[in-house]
Amino acid sequence: MLGFTRYVTRTGPAKATFVGGLRRARERRSGFNPHSQLVKALKADIAFRTGGSYLDGVVDLVKDRWKPLYESVSAGAKAYLLSLGDPAQVGLAQTRDALASIGPLAVKVNPHFGLRYDDGRREAVRLHFDEAPPTPEAVTATLHLMARHMDQILPNAEPVLVDVRRGATHRINPAAKPGDIESWLTGEAAAFTAMWSTTAA
């Protein structure tokens, strides 16, 4: 899902360049996730209601090469944690990945974790770590794909995209028209698939 939502934010020749890079990465089987320790720390603070102590300590646990990255995202992650309100009123919920078919393309829809509030609300949360904020296109595509498969991911939950560096939370625009979004994503998926086939030739 990350690759596809990054793709839809690009225009013109940048789309083909991006798809070519994705294909080369796939062939090299490269795909290390530098953010995994931060995700674990954030989830631990939610689960154990520790108010950010795991996030405060995680910078010292990672290798030196990742310390600048963790220093740049941990403050925003803590701001998001505090925005959840009373720690006693929210906990983790188990989510499942889903496989979305968008035209000819299969996209793995994989939130980072789920939340369950004492008042009955549920959220499926996807985290955005990039230096730049998520574009409107990335927000729309991510939330739509999660909402589309929420019965599999976390029934009766609301999809949420969190811009970790800024501690900002994005939700579905109630004025958005799912049919229009679906048509747009189907067209993007067809173009993506064609470019992928071209780079393989």
PDB file of C-alpha atoms in Angstrom:
ATOM      1  CA  MET A   1       0.000   0.000   0.000  1.00  0.00           C
ATOM      2  CA  LEU A   2       2.854   2.380   0.762  1.00  0.00           C
ATOM      3  CA  GLY A   3       4.296   2.025  -2.730  1.00  0.00           C
ATOM      4  CA  PHE A   4       0.939   2.558  -4.439  1.00  0.00           C
ATOM      5  CA  THR A   5      -0.052   5.564  -2.321  1.00  0.00           C
ATOM      6  CA  ARG A   6       3.361   7.136  -2.987  1.00  0.00           C
ATOM      7  CA  TYR A   7       2.856   6.456  -6.695  1.00  0.00           C
ATOM      8  CA  VAL A   8      -0.486   8.273  -6.927  1.00  0.00           C
ATOM      9  CA  THR A   9       1.059  11.463  -5.536  1.00  0.00           C
ATOM     10  CA  ARG A  10       3.490  11.718  -8.456  1.00  0.00           C
ATOM     11  CA  THR A  11       2.850  13.276 -11.854  1.00  0.00           C
ATOM     12  CA  GLY A  12       4.219  12.941 -15.364  1.00  0.00           C
ATOM     13  CA  PRO A  13       7.568  11.167 -15.901  1.00  0.00           C
ATOM     14  CA  ALA A  14       8.091  10.919 -12.132  1.00  0.00           C
ATOM     15  CA  LYS A  15       5.499   8.134 -12.078  1.00  0.00           C
ATOM     16  CA  ALA A  16       7.513   5.918 -14.430  1.00  0.00           C
ATOM     17  CA  THR A  17      10.748   6.683 -12.596  1.00  0.00           C
ATOM     18  CA  PHE A  18       9.143   5.717  -9.295  1.00  0.00           C
ATOM     19  CA  VAL A  19       7.737   2.437 -10.651  1.00  0.00           C
ATOM     20  CA  GLY A  20      11.143   1.548 -12.097  1.00  0.00           C
ATOM     21  CA  GLY A  21      12.738   2.138  -8.695  1.00  0.00           C
ATOM     22  CA  LEU A  22      10.128  -0.046  -6.992  1.00  0.00           C
ATOM     23  CA  ARG A  23      10.771  -2.847  -9.438  1.00  0.00           C
ATOM     24  CA  ARG A  24      14.538  -2.689  -8.939  1.00  0.00           C
ATOM     25  CA  ALA A  25      14.040  -2.777  -5.159  1.00  0.00           C
ATOM     26  CA  ARG A  26      11.800  -5.828  -5.550  1.00  0.00           C
ATOM     27  CA  GLU A  27      14.409  -7.595  -7.665  1.00  0.00           C
ATOM     28  CA  ARG A  28      17.107  -6.820  -5.064  1.00  0.00           C
ATOM     29  CA  ARG A  29      14.696  -7.926  -2.331  1.00  0.00           C
ATOM     30  CA  SER A  30      15.536  -4.776  -0.402  1.00  0.00           C
ATOM     31  CA  GLY A  31      12.899  -3.535   1.994  1.00  0.00           C
ATOM     32  CA  PHE A  32      14.340  -2.949   5.445  1.00  0.00           C
ATOM     33  CA  ASN A  33      11.939  -1.021   7.690  1.00  0.00           C
ATOM     34  CA  PRO A  34      13.874   1.540   9.776  1.00  0.00           C
ATOM     35  CA  HIS A  35      10.769   2.551  11.740  1.00  0.00           C
ATOM     36  CA  SER A  36       9.921  -0.785  13.345  1.00  0.00           C
ATOM     37  CA  GLN A  37      11.378   0.059  16.770  1.00  0.00           C
ATOM     38  CA  LEU A  38       9.405   3.303  16.944  1.00  0.00           C
ATOM     39  CA  VAL A  39       6.173   1.488  16.096  1.00  0.00           C
ATOM     40  CA  LYS A  40       6.888  -1.037  18.856  1.00  0.00           C
ATOM     41  CA  ALA A  41       7.598   1.769  21.359  1.00  0.00           C
ATOM     42  CA  LEU A  42       4.402   3.633  20.485  1.00  0.00           C
ATOM     43  CA  LYS A  43       2.335   0.453  20.786  1.00  0.00           C
ATOM     44  CA  ALA A  44       3.992  -0.359  24.135  1.00  0.00           C
ATOM     45  CA  ASP A  45       3.144   3.094  25.501  1.00  0.00           C
ATOM     46  CA  ILE A  46      -0.489   2.602  24.465  1.00  0.00           C
ATOM     47  CA  ALA A  47      -0.714  -0.956  25.789  1.00  0.00           C
ATOM     48  CA  PHE A  48       0.989  -0.294  29.122  1.00  0.00           C
ATOM     49  CA  ARG A  49      -0.379   3.258  29.559  1.00  0.00           C
ATOM     50  CA  THR A  50       3.117   4.623  30.173  1.00  0.00           C
ATOM     51  CA  GLY A  51       2.563   8.103  28.729  1.00  0.00           C
ATOM     52  CA  GLY A  52       5.533   8.095  26.340  1.00  0.00           C
ATOM     53  CA  SER A  53       8.328   6.514  28.398  1.00  0.00           C
ATOM     54  CA  TYR A  54       8.981   3.883  25.714  1.00  0.00           C
ATOM     55  CA  LEU A  55       9.087   6.586  23.031  1.00  0.00           C
ATOM     56  CA  ASP A  56      11.460   8.641  25.187  1.00  0.00           C
ATOM     57  CA  GLY A  57      13.830   5.693  25.492  1.00  0.00           C
ATOM     58  CA  VAL A  58      13.729   4.279  21.988  1.00  0.00           C
ATOM     59  CA  VAL A  59      16.231   6.788  20.544  1.00  0.00           C
ATOM     60  CA  ASP A  60      18.934   5.291  22.770  1.00  0.00           C
ATOM     61  CA  LEU A  61      18.134   1.750  21.628  1.00  0.00           C
ATOM     62  CA  VAL A  62      18.630   2.123  17.878  1.00  0.00           C
ATOM     63  CA  LYS A  63      21.923   2.082  15.999  1.00  0.00           C
ATOM     64  CA  ASP A  64      23.744   5.384  15.612  1.00  0.00           C
ATOM     65  CA  ARG A  65      22.834   5.694  11.941  1.00  0.00           C
ATOM     66  CA  TRP A  66      19.124   5.738  12.841  1.00  0.00           C
ATOM     67  CA  LYS A  67      19.325   8.129  15.806  1.00  0.00           C
ATOM     68  CA  PRO A  68      18.724  11.326  13.747  1.00  0.00           C
ATOM     69  CA  LEU A  69      15.647   9.726  12.178  1.00  0.00           C
ATOM     70  CA  TYR A  70      14.257   8.651  15.543  1.00  0.00           C
ATOM     71  CA  GLU A  71      14.962  12.043  17.080  1.00  0.00           C
ATOM     72  CA  SER A  72      13.023  13.677  14.230  1.00  0.00           C
ATOM     73  CA  VAL A  73       9.919  11.495  14.627  1.00  0.00           C
ATOM     74  CA  SER A  74       9.717  10.656  18.336  1.00  0.00           C
ATOM     75  CA  ALA A  75       8.409  14.087  19.414  1.00  0.00           C
ATOM     76  CA  GLY A  76       5.563  13.917  16.893  1.00  0.00           C
ATOM     77  CA  ALA A  77       4.796  10.351  17.905  1.00  0.00           C
ATOM     78  CA  LYS A  78       4.560  11.444  21.525  1.00  0.00           C
ATOM     79  CA  ALA A  79       2.272  14.345  20.559  1.00  0.00           C
ATOM     80  CA  TYR A  80      -0.005  11.846  18.806  1.00  0.00           C
ATOM     81  CA  LEU A  81       0.065   9.576  21.862  1.00  0.00           C
ATOM     82  CA  LEU A  82      -1.014  12.456  24.124  1.00  0.00           C
ATOM     83  CA  SER A  83      -3.780  13.388  21.654  1.00  0.00           C
ATOM     84  CA  LEU A  84      -5.456  10.029  22.351  1.00  0.00           C
ATOM     85  CA  GLY A  85      -6.552  11.363  25.742  1.00  0.00           C
ATOM     86  CA  ASP A  86      -6.750   9.499  29.026  1.00  0.00           C
ATOM     87  CA  PRO A  87      -4.477   6.414  28.675  1.00  0.00           C
ATOM     88  CA  ALA A  88      -6.916   4.433  30.815  1.00  0.00           C
ATOM     89  CA  GLN A  89      -9.624   4.925  28.185  1.00  0.00           C
ATOM     90  CA  VAL A  90      -7.799   3.518  25.143  1.00  0.00           C
ATOM     91  CA  GLY A  91      -5.986   0.287  24.336  1.00  0.00           C
ATOM     92  CA  LEU A  92      -4.665  -1.701  21.404  1.00  0.00           C
ATOM     93  CA  ALA A  93      -6.935  -3.761  19.155  1.00  0.00           C
ATOM     94  CA  GLN A  94      -5.805  -6.585  16.884  1.00  0.00           C
ATOM     95  CA  THR A  95      -5.891  -5.755  13.166  1.00  0.00           C
ATOM     96  CA  ARG A  96      -5.518  -7.987  10.135  1.00  0.00           C
ATOM     97  CA  ASP A  97      -4.018  -7.214   6.747  1.00  0.00           C
ATOM     98  CA  ALA A  98      -6.252  -7.292   3.678  1.00  0.00           C
ATOM     99  CA  LEU A  99      -5.583  -7.755  -0.020  1.00  0.00           C
ATOM    100  CA  ALA A 100      -7.273  -5.127  -2.184  1.00  0.00           C
ATOM    101  CA  SER A 101      -7.941  -5.670  -5.881  1.00  0.00           C
ATOM    102  CA  ILE A 102      -7.824  -2.344  -7.723  1.00  0.00           C
ATOM    103  CA  GLY A 103      -8.443  -3.027 -11.377  1.00  0.00           C
ATOM    104  CA  PRO A 104      -5.551  -5.298 -12.419  1.00  0.00           C
ATOM    105  CA  LEU A 105      -3.468  -4.540  -9.329  1.00  0.00           C
ATOM    106  CA  ALA A 106      -3.352  -6.346  -5.976  1.00  0.00           C
ATOM    107  CA  VAL A 107      -2.439  -4.054  -3.067  1.00  0.00           C
ATOM    108  CA  LYS A 108      -1.728  -5.194   0.488  1.00  0.00           C
ATOM    109  CA  VAL A 109      -3.643  -3.004   2.943  1.00  0.00           C
ATOM    110  CA  ASN A 110      -1.735  -3.115   6.227  1.00  0.00           C
ATOM    111  CA  PRO A 111      -2.434  -0.736   9.104  1.00  0.00           C
ATOM    112  CA  HIS A 112       0.202  -0.518  11.830  1.00  0.00           C
ATOM    113  CA  PHE A 113      -2.196  -1.162  14.715  1.00  0.00           C
ATOM    114  CA  GLY A 114      -5.750  -0.796  15.952  1.00  0.00           C
ATOM    115  CA  LEU A 115      -7.215   1.163  18.854  1.00  0.00           C
ATOM    116  CA  ARG A 116     -10.205   0.388  21.041  1.00  0.00           C
ATOM    117  CA  TYR A 117     -11.725   3.131  23.209  1.00  0.00           C
ATOM    118  CA  ASP A 118     -13.801   2.533  26.317  1.00  0.00           C
ATOM    119  CA  ASP A 119     -16.777   4.304  24.690  1.00  0.00           C
ATOM    120  CA  GLY A 120     -16.866   1.611  21.986  1.00  0.00           C
ATOM    121  CA  ARG A 121     -15.065   3.454  19.189  1.00  0.00           C
ATOM    122  CA  ARG A 122     -12.421   1.653  17.164  1.00  0.00           C
ATOM    123  CA  GLU A 123      -9.710   2.968  14.862  1.00  0.00           C
ATOM    124  CA  ALA A 124      -7.383   1.260  12.386  1.00  0.00           C
ATOM    125  CA  VAL A 125      -4.200   3.335  12.306  1.00  0.00           C
ATOM    126  CA  ARG A 126      -1.677   3.698   9.505  1.00  0.00           C
ATOM    127  CA  LEU A 127       1.464   5.747  10.218  1.00  0.00           C
ATOM    128  CA  HIS A 128       3.134   8.164   7.760  1.00  0.00           C
ATOM    129  CA  PHE A 129       6.853   8.694   8.420  1.00  0.00           C
ATOM    130  CA  ASP A 130       8.049  10.668   5.382  1.00  0.00           C
ATOM    131  CA  GLU A 131       9.727  14.051   5.827  1.00  0.00           C
ATOM    132  CA  ALA A 132       7.025  15.750   3.757  1.00  0.00           C
ATOM    133  CA  PRO A 133       3.426  15.678   5.026  1.00  0.00           C
ATOM    134  CA  PRO A 134       1.124  13.247   3.220  1.00  0.00           C
ATOM    135  CA  THR A 135      -0.421  14.808   0.135  1.00  0.00           C
ATOM    136  CA  PRO A 136      -4.223  15.002  -0.188  1.00  0.00           C
ATOM    137  CA  GLU A 137      -3.967  12.194  -2.762  1.00  0.00           C
ATOM    138  CA  ALA A 138      -2.012   9.949  -0.393  1.00  0.00           C
ATOM    139  CA  VAL A 139      -4.459  10.644   2.445  1.00  0.00           C
ATOM    140  CA  THR A 140      -7.478   9.938   0.241  1.00  0.00           C
ATOM    141  CA  ALA A 141      -6.037   6.732  -1.234  1.00  0.00           C
ATOM    142  CA  THR A 142      -4.845   5.336   2.107  1.00  0.00           C
ATOM    143  CA  LEU A 143      -8.071   6.006   4.001  1.00  0.00           C
ATOM    144  CA  HIS A 144     -10.272   4.796   1.139  1.00  0.00           C
ATOM    145  CA  LEU A 145      -8.402   1.498   0.813  1.00  0.00           C
ATOM    146  CA  MET A 146      -8.580   0.882   4.562  1.00  0.00           C
ATOM    147  CA  ALA A 147     -12.278   1.782   4.726  1.00  0.00           C
ATOM    148  CA  ARG A 148     -12.987  -0.465   1.747  1.00  0.00           C
ATOM    149  CA  HIS A 149     -11.667  -3.511   3.626  1.00  0.00           C
ATOM    150  CA  MET A 150     -12.460  -2.602   7.219  1.00  0.00           C
ATOM    151  CA  ASP A 151     -14.615  -5.712   7.682  1.00  0.00           C
ATOM    152  CA  GLN A 152     -11.388  -7.729   7.355  1.00  0.00           C
ATOM    153  CA  ILE A 153      -9.022  -5.265   9.047  1.00  0.00           C
ATOM    154  CA  LEU A 154     -10.962  -4.319  12.197  1.00  0.00           C
ATOM    155  CA  PRO A 155     -14.764  -4.506  11.966  1.00  0.00           C
ATOM    156  CA  ASN A 156     -16.664  -1.283  12.735  1.00  0.00           C
ATOM    157  CA  ALA A 157     -13.455   0.746  12.960  1.00  0.00           C
ATOM    158  CA  GLU A 158     -12.667   4.157  11.470  1.00  0.00           C
ATOM    159  CA  PRO A 159      -9.541   4.406   9.287  1.00  0.00           C
ATOM    160  CA  VAL A 160      -6.966   6.937  10.477  1.00  0.00           C
ATOM    161  CA  LEU A 161      -3.710   8.126   8.905  1.00  0.00           C
ATOM    162  CA  VAL A 162      -1.232   9.679  11.352  1.00  0.00           C
ATOM    163  CA  ASP A 163       1.501  12.028  10.115  1.00  0.00           C
ATOM    164  CA  VAL A 164       4.010  10.966  12.758  1.00  0.00           C
ATOM    165  CA  ARG A 165       6.553  13.788  12.334  1.00  0.00           C
ATOM    166  CA  ARG A 166       3.889  16.417  12.940  1.00  0.00           C
ATOM    167  CA  GLY A 167       1.660  14.401  15.272  1.00  0.00           C
ATOM    168  CA  ALA A 168      -1.293  15.142  12.947  1.00  0.00           C
ATOM    169  CA  THR A 169      -4.258  12.824  12.429  1.00  0.00           C
ATOM    170  CA  HIS A 170      -6.136  12.541   9.110  1.00  0.00           C
ATOM    171  CA  ARG A 171      -9.622  11.096   8.738  1.00  0.00           C
ATOM    172  CA  ILE A 172     -11.984  10.533   5.816  1.00  0.00           C
ATOM    173  CA  ASN A 173     -13.496  13.705   4.405  1.00  0.00           C
ATOM    174  CA  PRO A 174     -17.258  13.253   4.847  1.00  0.00           C
ATOM    175  CA  ALA A 175     -17.794  15.097   1.558  1.00  0.00           C
ATOM    176  CA  ALA A 176     -15.664  12.595  -0.376  1.00  0.00           C
ATOM    177  CA  LYS A 177     -17.470  10.431  -2.937  1.00  0.00           C
ATOM    178  CA  PRO A 178     -16.284   6.803  -2.718  1.00  0.00           C
ATOM    179  CA  GLY A 179     -17.357   6.076  -6.294  1.00  0.00           C
ATOM    180  CA  ASP A 180     -15.214   8.876  -7.676  1.00  0.00           C
ATOM    181  CA  ILE A 181     -12.238   7.780  -5.570  1.00  0.00           C
ATOM    182  CA  GLU A 182     -12.664   4.188  -6.743  1.00  0.00           C
ATOM    183  CA  SER A 183     -12.669   5.281 -10.396  1.00  0.00           C
ATOM    184  CA  TRP A 184      -9.552   7.403  -9.866  1.00  0.00           C
ATOM    185  CA  LEU A 185      -7.674   4.577  -8.112  1.00  0.00           C
ATOM    186  CA  THR A 186      -8.673   2.066 -10.789  1.00  0.00           C
ATOM    187  CA  GLY A 187      -7.195   4.312 -13.464  1.00  0.00           C
ATOM    188  CA  GLU A 188      -4.025   4.817 -11.430  1.00  0.00           C
ATOM    189  CA  ALA A 189      -3.708   1.055 -10.885  1.00  0.00           C
ATOM    190  CA  ALA A 190      -4.047   0.358 -14.615  1.00  0.00           C
ATOM    191  CA  ALA A 191      -1.288   2.869 -15.392  1.00  0.00           C
ATOM    192  CA  PHE A 192       0.910   1.466 -12.619  1.00  0.00           C
ATOM    193  CA  THR A 193       0.525  -2.067 -13.974  1.00  0.00           C
ATOM    194  CA  ALA A 194       1.361  -0.955 -17.513  1.00  0.00           C
ATOM    195  CA  MET A 195       4.512   0.855 -16.320  1.00  0.00           C
ATOM    196  CA  TRP A 196       5.564  -2.145 -14.238  1.00  0.00           C
ATOM    197  CA  SER A 197       5.266  -4.384 -17.309  1.00  0.00           C
ATOM    198  CA  THR A 198       7.249  -1.870 -19.389  1.00  0.00           C
ATOM    199  CA  THR A 199      10.128  -1.739 -16.917  1.00  0.00           C
ATOM    200  CA  ALA A 200      10.243  -5.544 -16.954  1.00  0.00           C
ATOM    201  CA  ALA A 201      10.580  -5.643 -20.736  1.00  0.00           C
TER     202      ALA A 201
END
